[in-house]
Amino acid sequence: MKPLQMRPIGWLAVSAFAAGVALGAATTAEAASWDMPTPYPDKTFHTQNIRAFAKDVKAATGGKLEIKVHSAGSLFKHKEIKGAVRSGQVPIGEFFMGLLANEDPAFAIDTIPFLATNYDDAAKLWKAQRPVVEKLFDKQGLMVLFSVPWPGQSLYTRKEIKTVDDLKGLKFRTYNPTLEKLARLVGAAPTQIEVPDIPQAFATGRVEAMITSPSTGANSKAWDFVSVYTNIQAWVPKNVVVVNKRAFRALDKDVQDAVLAAAKKAEARGWEMSKKEAAVKTEILRKNGMKIVEPSKALMDGLRAIGAKMLADWKAKAGAAGAAILEAYNKM
Ligand code: PCA
């Protein structure tokens, strides 16, 4: 095989290729192929948005970069995705940013209850948070491509929940350290479970309640295992797509530009998809027999008090960088 015709296997080969023949001949580079692990199932709007992003990249680069999406934790488990991108096992990946709460509180500010509860505030919070998390990711050799929110997070239970006390003792499905803390503060018993495993976890009695979006509720067929949806709209958390900086630098400049342009487009499209999703998926919950309930004042007061405590704890841990996020957010 002539060196110029070697078939790149993932980005490592591409980068060797670029290093070896960067001068002059690089325009004949063959298509590179990037494996991209993502945590959520195919019917999730985030996954669909990422597939559209991959399609855009392929089209814009004339096939010079192909991104192969491996959804639902099939290539790496959710918890392993960030590390896999960092170490260069894969060049790109998606994960729930608040999963990194214990690494640095800045990653998880969007999972603090009642800080930003609608899309306008979520957009402001992202603007304030972005420079801080970009720096943190940069230190790990990672670059943020885009971030897209889930619809607001609400409560799924078997019985109606009128006060925070009604949550005591419930076996609670959680997805990150912040939600786990909330569950403990209301006296529930948290168990971390990934989205693809939700139906099984309820069916086997490992959990009996959860807080998540109408998207994840409807896609998990929540009506099969709970009957009440209480519309608490407590926070608007985000997924993030990051790329390994070395892998990115190994791309031709025109390909880099195409990736950045497609990422910008994907962020805008993803936010719009999320907004539409909220109403559509709540309606699906209703149609399938779930009782959609507005929360009582007592429940909201109780949850807000817990949210305030969580924000205070967050501030204490997040230090100067955290204070800068909140200051920027409050100014907007
Ligand atoms: N769905 C994901 C994260 C937030 C959401 O709405 C989950 O439940 O794990």
Tab-separated table of C-alpha atoms and ligand atoms in Angstrom:
chain	number	residue	atom	x	y	z
A	1	MET	CA	0.000	0.000	0.000
A	2	LYS	CA	1.398	3.397	-0.905
A	3	PRO	CA	1.657	5.701	2.115
A	4	LEU	CA	-0.748	8.250	0.661
A	5	GLN	CA	-3.410	5.603	0.285
A	6	MET	CA	-3.278	4.220	3.799
A	7	ARG	CA	-6.703	3.986	5.261
A	8	PRO	CA	-6.933	6.024	8.472
A	9	ILE	CA	-8.269	4.020	11.388
A	10	GLY	CA	-9.704	6.577	13.721
A	11	TRP	CA	-7.966	9.863	14.342
A	12	LEU	CA	-4.623	8.484	15.473
A	13	ALA	CA	-3.933	7.269	11.967
A	14	VAL	CA	-5.188	10.539	10.568
A	15	SER	CA	-2.839	12.480	12.785
A	16	ALA	CA	0.102	10.286	11.772
A	17	PHE	CA	-0.936	10.866	8.206
A	18	ALA	CA	-1.160	14.620	8.671
A	19	ALA	CA	2.204	14.721	10.427
A	20	GLY	CA	3.882	12.686	7.731
A	21	VAL	CA	2.572	14.271	4.590
A	22	ALA	CA	1.234	17.589	5.737
A	23	LEU	CA	3.171	19.530	3.143
A	24	GLY	CA	1.736	19.551	-0.303
A	25	ALA	CA	0.061	16.184	-0.503
A	26	ALA	CA	-2.382	16.601	2.370
A	27	THR	CA	-5.202	17.636	0.078
A	28	THR	CA	-5.401	14.083	-1.172
A	29	ALA	CA	-6.170	12.905	2.370
A	30	GLU	CA	-8.635	10.060	2.465
A	31	ALA	CA	-11.743	10.193	4.553
A	32	ALA	CA	-11.234	10.004	8.314
A	33	SER	CA	-13.696	8.159	10.463
A	34	TRP	CA	-14.470	9.165	14.058
A	35	ASP	CA	-16.267	6.928	16.505
A	36	MET	CA	-18.557	8.916	18.778
A	37	PRO	CA	-19.982	7.362	21.938
A	38	THR	CA	-23.215	8.843	23.314
A	39	PRO	CA	-25.199	7.748	26.384
A	40	TYR	CA	-28.843	8.000	25.332
A	41	PRO	CA	-31.049	5.816	23.088
A	42	ASP	CA	-31.654	6.493	19.387
A	43	LYS	CA	-35.118	7.979	19.776
A	44	THR	CA	-33.771	10.670	22.150
A	45	PHE	CA	-33.795	14.104	20.512
A	46	HIS	CA	-30.191	14.675	21.647
A	47	THR	CA	-29.107	11.577	19.739
A	48	GLN	CA	-31.097	12.648	16.700
A	49	ASN	CA	-29.499	16.076	16.844
A	50	ILE	CA	-26.047	14.493	17.001
A	51	ARG	CA	-26.813	12.275	14.009
A	52	ALA	CA	-27.846	15.422	12.106
A	53	PHE	CA	-24.566	17.042	13.206
A	54	ALA	CA	-22.630	14.046	11.852
A	55	LYS	CA	-24.523	14.277	8.578
A	56	ASP	CA	-23.768	18.004	8.317
A	57	VAL	CA	-20.067	17.394	8.917
A	58	LYS	CA	-19.930	14.680	6.290
A	59	ALA	CA	-21.721	16.846	3.737
A	60	ALA	CA	-19.707	19.984	4.464
A	61	THR	CA	-16.391	18.149	4.214
A	62	GLY	CA	-17.310	16.176	1.123
A	63	GLY	CA	-16.897	13.008	3.170
A	64	LYS	CA	-13.437	13.907	4.499
A	65	LEU	CA	-14.711	13.389	8.022
A	66	GLU	CA	-17.297	10.796	8.911
A	67	ILE	CA	-18.610	10.635	12.480
A	68	LYS	CA	-20.070	7.287	13.501
A	69	VAL	CA	-22.480	7.662	16.389
A	70	HIS	CA	-22.602	4.806	18.927
A	71	SER	CA	-25.707	5.570	20.990
A	72	ALA	CA	-27.133	4.304	24.295
A	73	GLY	CA	-23.774	3.661	25.941
A	74	SER	CA	-23.004	0.914	23.423
A	75	LEU	CA	-19.336	1.823	22.859
A	76	PHE	CA	-18.505	3.278	26.282
A	77	LYS	CA	-20.706	3.442	29.357
A	78	HIS	CA	-21.948	6.918	30.150
A	79	LYS	CA	-19.517	7.357	33.054
A	80	GLU	CA	-16.564	6.352	30.853
A	81	ILE	CA	-17.244	8.601	27.861
A	82	LYS	CA	-15.447	11.718	29.072
A	83	GLY	CA	-12.351	9.752	30.050
A	84	ALA	CA	-12.352	7.919	26.723
A	85	VAL	CA	-12.275	11.220	24.825
A	86	ARG	CA	-9.674	12.636	27.168
A	87	SER	CA	-7.327	9.680	26.726
A	88	GLY	CA	-7.865	9.661	22.974
A	89	GLN	CA	-9.543	6.244	22.830
A	90	VAL	CA	-12.199	8.096	20.873
A	91	PRO	CA	-11.908	11.605	19.408
A	92	ILE	CA	-15.385	12.871	20.317
A	93	GLY	CA	-18.239	12.080	22.675
A	94	GLU	CA	-21.397	13.271	24.391
A	95	PHE	CA	-22.373	13.132	28.066
A	96	PHE	CA	-24.545	14.773	30.712
A	97	MET	CA	-22.395	17.664	31.939
A	98	GLY	CA	-23.715	17.479	35.519
A	99	LEU	CA	-22.293	13.977	35.726
A	100	LEU	CA	-19.003	15.744	36.495
A	101	ALA	CA	-20.366	17.481	39.627
A	102	ASN	CA	-17.725	15.893	41.862
A	103	GLU	CA	-14.899	16.875	39.521
A	104	ASP	CA	-15.804	20.543	39.654
A	105	PRO	CA	-19.079	22.152	40.801
A	106	ALA	CA	-19.046	24.453	37.730
A	107	PHE	CA	-19.979	21.503	35.526
A	108	ALA	CA	-23.192	20.949	37.459
A	109	ILE	CA	-24.595	24.397	38.148
A	110	ASP	CA	-27.410	23.618	35.715
A	111	THR	CA	-28.571	20.805	38.020
A	112	ILE	CA	-29.124	23.054	41.056
A	113	PRO	CA	-32.887	23.112	41.724
A	114	PHE	CA	-34.717	26.357	40.898
A	115	LEU	CA	-31.726	28.400	39.781
A	116	ALA	CA	-32.677	28.384	36.074
A	117	THR	CA	-36.025	26.757	35.335
A	118	ASN	CA	-36.927	27.926	31.825
A	119	TYR	CA	-35.098	28.098	28.494
A	120	ASP	CA	-34.344	31.830	28.657
A	121	ASP	CA	-32.670	31.488	32.027
A	122	ALA	CA	-30.977	28.262	30.946
A	123	ALA	CA	-29.490	30.086	27.951
A	124	LYS	CA	-28.190	32.833	30.227
A	125	LEU	CA	-26.768	30.302	32.624
A	126	TRP	CA	-24.983	28.525	29.764
A	127	LYS	CA	-23.505	31.827	28.617
A	128	ALA	CA	-22.194	32.447	32.123
A	129	GLN	CA	-21.032	28.867	32.635
A	130	ARG	CA	-19.465	28.241	29.250
A	131	PRO	CA	-16.157	30.134	29.634
A	132	VAL	CA	-15.552	28.507	33.017
A	133	VAL	CA	-16.199	24.932	31.890
A	134	GLU	CA	-14.307	25.536	28.651
A	135	LYS	CA	-11.229	26.327	30.732
A	136	LEU	CA	-11.708	23.226	32.858
A	137	PHE	CA	-12.146	21.012	29.798
A	138	ASP	CA	-9.189	22.683	28.089
A	139	LYS	CA	-6.900	21.641	30.953
A	140	GLN	CA	-7.948	18.074	30.178
A	141	GLY	CA	-7.175	18.424	26.486
A	142	LEU	CA	-10.837	18.741	25.588
A	143	MET	CA	-12.724	21.331	23.594
A	144	VAL	CA	-16.437	22.065	23.898
A	145	LEU	CA	-18.286	21.774	20.585
A	146	PHE	CA	-21.864	22.331	21.734
A	147	SER	CA	-24.301	21.909	24.593
A	148	VAL	CA	-28.042	21.270	24.467
A	149	PRO	CA	-30.549	21.272	27.341
A	150	TRP	CA	-33.130	18.709	28.333
A	151	PRO	CA	-36.646	19.986	28.947
A	152	GLY	CA	-37.378	21.002	32.554
A	153	GLN	CA	-37.079	18.289	35.168
A	154	SER	CA	-40.250	17.142	36.914
A	155	LEU	CA	-41.453	14.496	39.315
A	156	TYR	CA	-42.749	10.981	38.514
A	157	THR	CA	-44.401	8.969	41.274
A	158	ARG	CA	-47.016	6.266	41.881
A	159	LYS	CA	-49.104	8.431	44.230
A	160	GLU	CA	-49.761	12.147	44.359
A	161	ILE	CA	-47.075	14.085	46.194
A	162	LYS	CA	-48.473	16.987	48.200
A	163	THR	CA	-45.498	17.894	50.362
A	164	VAL	CA	-41.784	17.100	50.521
A	165	ASP	CA	-42.617	14.696	53.369
A	166	ASP	CA	-44.493	12.479	50.900
A	167	LEU	CA	-41.139	11.735	49.228
A	168	LYS	CA	-39.637	10.272	52.411
A	169	GLY	CA	-38.467	6.714	52.073
A	170	LEU	CA	-39.165	6.439	48.328
A	171	LYS	CA	-36.648	4.474	46.299
A	172	PHE	CA	-35.501	7.215	43.985
A	173	ARG	CA	-33.876	6.918	40.565
A	174	THR	CA	-31.078	9.484	40.128
A	175	TYR	CA	-28.619	10.381	37.361
A	176	ASN	CA	-25.903	12.566	38.927
A	177	PRO	CA	-24.453	13.593	42.292
A	178	THR	CA	-26.633	16.724	42.572
A	179	LEU	CA	-29.859	14.789	42.094
A	180	GLU	CA	-28.588	12.167	44.492
A	181	LYS	CA	-28.065	14.893	47.085
A	182	LEU	CA	-31.578	16.237	46.489
A	183	ALA	CA	-32.990	12.755	46.984
A	184	ARG	CA	-31.139	12.403	50.290
A	185	LEU	CA	-32.277	15.847	51.456
A	186	VAL	CA	-35.932	14.916	50.935
A	187	GLY	CA	-35.367	11.668	52.809
A	188	ALA	CA	-35.608	9.408	49.762
A	189	ALA	CA	-33.247	6.528	48.946
A	190	PRO	CA	-31.249	7.304	45.775
A	191	THR	CA	-30.022	4.798	43.181
A	192	GLN	CA	-28.137	5.948	40.100
A	193	ILE	CA	-29.576	4.415	36.937
A	194	GLU	CA	-28.835	5.200	33.296
A	195	VAL	CA	-31.707	6.028	30.954
A	196	PRO	CA	-31.650	2.766	28.946
A	197	ASP	CA	-32.088	0.858	32.250
A	198	ILE	CA	-35.016	2.879	33.658
A	199	PRO	CA	-37.911	0.561	32.675
A	200	GLN	CA	-36.134	-2.489	34.064
A	201	ALA	CA	-35.233	-0.706	37.321
A	202	PHE	CA	-38.873	0.220	37.941
A	203	ALA	CA	-40.168	-3.182	36.830
A	204	THR	CA	-37.915	-4.972	39.277
A	205	GLY	CA	-38.701	-2.594	42.137
A	206	ARG	CA	-35.199	-1.160	42.480
A	207	VAL	CA	-36.774	2.301	42.227
A	208	GLU	CA	-40.296	3.733	42.461
A	209	ALA	CA	-39.934	7.469	41.724
A	210	MET	CA	-37.773	9.793	39.647
A	211	ILE	CA	-37.160	13.353	38.517
A	212	THR	CA	-36.488	13.741	34.805
A	213	SER	CA	-37.786	15.464	31.659
A	214	PRO	CA	-41.015	14.633	29.811
A	215	SER	CA	-38.688	13.367	27.049
A	216	THR	CA	-37.067	10.700	29.139
A	217	GLY	CA	-40.380	9.975	30.891
A	218	ALA	CA	-42.271	9.441	27.637
A	219	ASN	CA	-39.434	7.573	25.909
A	220	SER	CA	-39.206	5.245	28.924
A	221	LYS	CA	-43.002	4.685	28.841
A	222	ALA	CA	-43.274	5.968	32.390
A	223	TRP	CA	-47.007	5.123	32.451
A	224	ASP	CA	-46.042	1.460	32.684
A	225	PHE	CA	-44.628	2.008	36.173
A	226	VAL	CA	-45.816	5.336	37.652
A	227	SER	CA	-49.077	7.254	37.333
A	228	VAL	CA	-48.524	10.838	38.461
A	229	TYR	CA	-46.396	13.538	36.793
A	230	THR	CA	-45.991	16.599	39.016
A	231	ASN	CA	-44.886	19.574	36.962
A	232	ILE	CA	-42.228	21.026	39.257
A	233	GLN	CA	-39.918	22.251	36.417
A	234	ALA	CA	-37.009	22.309	38.820
A	235	TRP	CA	-33.989	22.725	36.522
A	236	VAL	CA	-32.909	22.584	32.859
A	237	PRO	CA	-29.740	20.469	32.679
A	238	LYS	CA	-27.555	20.023	29.612
A	239	ASN	CA	-25.620	17.476	27.637
A	240	VAL	CA	-22.300	18.510	26.186
A	241	VAL	CA	-20.333	17.321	23.156
A	242	VAL	CA	-16.559	17.537	23.526
A	243	VAL	CA	-13.708	16.757	21.178
A	244	ASN	CA	-10.132	15.721	21.937
A	245	LYS	CA	-7.978	18.745	21.064
A	246	ARG	CA	-5.175	16.700	19.521
A	247	ALA	CA	-7.659	14.891	17.320
A	248	PHE	CA	-9.187	18.181	16.302
A	249	ARG	CA	-5.827	19.761	15.482
A	250	ALA	CA	-4.935	16.809	13.300
A	251	LEU	CA	-7.793	17.707	10.952
A	252	ASP	CA	-7.215	19.882	7.899
A	253	LYS	CA	-8.151	23.500	8.544
A	254	ASP	CA	-11.173	23.363	6.248
A	255	VAL	CA	-12.429	20.275	8.067
A	256	GLN	CA	-11.922	21.961	11.452
A	257	ASP	CA	-13.940	24.916	10.235
A	258	ALA	CA	-16.708	22.624	8.994
A	259	VAL	CA	-16.870	20.864	12.371
A	260	LEU	CA	-17.123	24.176	14.232
A	261	ALA	CA	-19.821	25.474	11.882
A	262	ALA	CA	-21.832	22.249	12.198
A	263	ALA	CA	-21.442	22.407	15.992
A	264	LYS	CA	-22.820	25.923	16.120
A	265	LYS	CA	-25.753	24.847	14.008
A	266	ALA	CA	-26.310	21.760	16.180
A	267	GLU	CA	-26.411	23.848	19.347
A	268	ALA	CA	-29.091	26.159	17.904
A	269	ARG	CA	-31.086	23.245	16.444
A	270	GLY	CA	-30.820	21.255	19.686
A	271	TRP	CA	-32.240	24.069	21.816
A	272	GLU	CA	-35.189	24.379	19.427
A	273	MET	CA	-35.757	20.623	19.441
A	274	SER	CA	-35.727	20.656	23.236
A	275	LYS	CA	-38.340	23.427	23.411
A	276	LYS	CA	-40.697	21.548	21.082
A	277	GLU	CA	-40.076	18.291	22.877
A	278	ALA	CA	-41.301	19.599	26.239
A	279	ALA	CA	-44.930	20.122	25.160
A	280	VAL	CA	-45.133	17.151	22.801
A	281	LYS	CA	-43.800	14.636	25.313
A	282	THR	CA	-45.940	15.944	28.184
A	283	GLU	CA	-48.964	15.385	25.942
A	284	ILE	CA	-47.808	11.818	25.279
A	285	LEU	CA	-47.622	11.225	29.030
A	286	ARG	CA	-51.173	12.511	29.371
A	287	LYS	CA	-52.507	10.460	26.442
A	288	ASN	CA	-51.086	7.333	27.961
A	289	GLY	CA	-52.996	7.851	31.152
A	290	MET	CA	-50.606	9.680	33.401
A	291	LYS	CA	-52.132	12.242	35.688
A	292	ILE	CA	-50.478	15.617	35.016
A	293	VAL	CA	-50.545	17.614	38.250
A	294	GLU	CA	-49.494	21.165	39.069
A	295	PRO	CA	-47.524	21.126	42.329
A	296	SER	CA	-49.047	22.360	45.588
A	297	LYS	CA	-47.602	25.466	47.180
A	298	ALA	CA	-46.451	23.392	50.129
A	299	LEU	CA	-44.494	21.034	47.866
A	300	MET	CA	-42.886	23.904	45.962
A	301	ASP	CA	-42.006	25.770	49.170
A	302	GLY	CA	-40.357	22.658	50.533
A	303	LEU	CA	-38.439	21.969	47.342
A	304	ARG	CA	-37.373	25.589	46.989
A	305	ALA	CA	-35.982	25.591	50.519
A	306	ILE	CA	-33.921	22.528	49.635
A	307	GLY	CA	-32.832	24.199	46.390
A	308	ALA	CA	-31.656	27.236	48.354
A	309	LYS	CA	-29.594	25.027	50.654
A	310	MET	CA	-28.105	23.218	47.683
A	311	LEU	CA	-27.165	26.505	46.026
A	312	ALA	CA	-25.519	27.706	49.249
A	313	ASP	CA	-23.524	24.464	49.474
A	314	TRP	CA	-22.632	24.769	45.796
A	315	LYS	CA	-21.318	28.317	46.313
A	316	ALA	CA	-19.212	27.221	49.242
A	317	LYS	CA	-17.618	24.474	47.134
A	318	ALA	CA	-17.367	26.334	43.832
A	319	GLY	CA	-15.218	29.193	45.125
A	320	ALA	CA	-14.176	32.104	42.913
A	321	ALA	CA	-14.983	30.464	39.579
A	322	GLY	CA	-18.441	29.603	40.868
A	323	ALA	CA	-18.988	33.111	42.137
A	324	ALA	CA	-18.004	34.454	38.713
A	325	ILE	CA	-20.618	32.250	37.004
A	326	LEU	CA	-23.355	33.396	39.353
A	327	GLU	CA	-22.343	37.029	39.063
A	328	ALA	CA	-22.378	36.892	35.272
A	329	TYR	CA	-25.714	35.039	35.347
A	330	ASN	CA	-27.377	37.465	37.714
A	331	LYS	CA	-26.235	40.438	35.612
A	332	MET	CA	-27.907	39.120	32.449
B	1	PCA	N1	-32.978	12.822	30.926
B	1	PCA	C1	-31.720	12.288	31.361
B	1	PCA	C2	-30.984	13.447	31.914
B	1	PCA	C3	-31.985	14.499	32.146
B	1	PCA	C4	-33.192	14.055	31.405
B	1	PCA	O1	-34.184	14.709	31.178
B	1	PCA	C5	-31.918	11.286	32.454
B	1	PCA	O2	-33.028	11.124	32.955
B	1	PCA	O3	-30.924	10.661	32.849
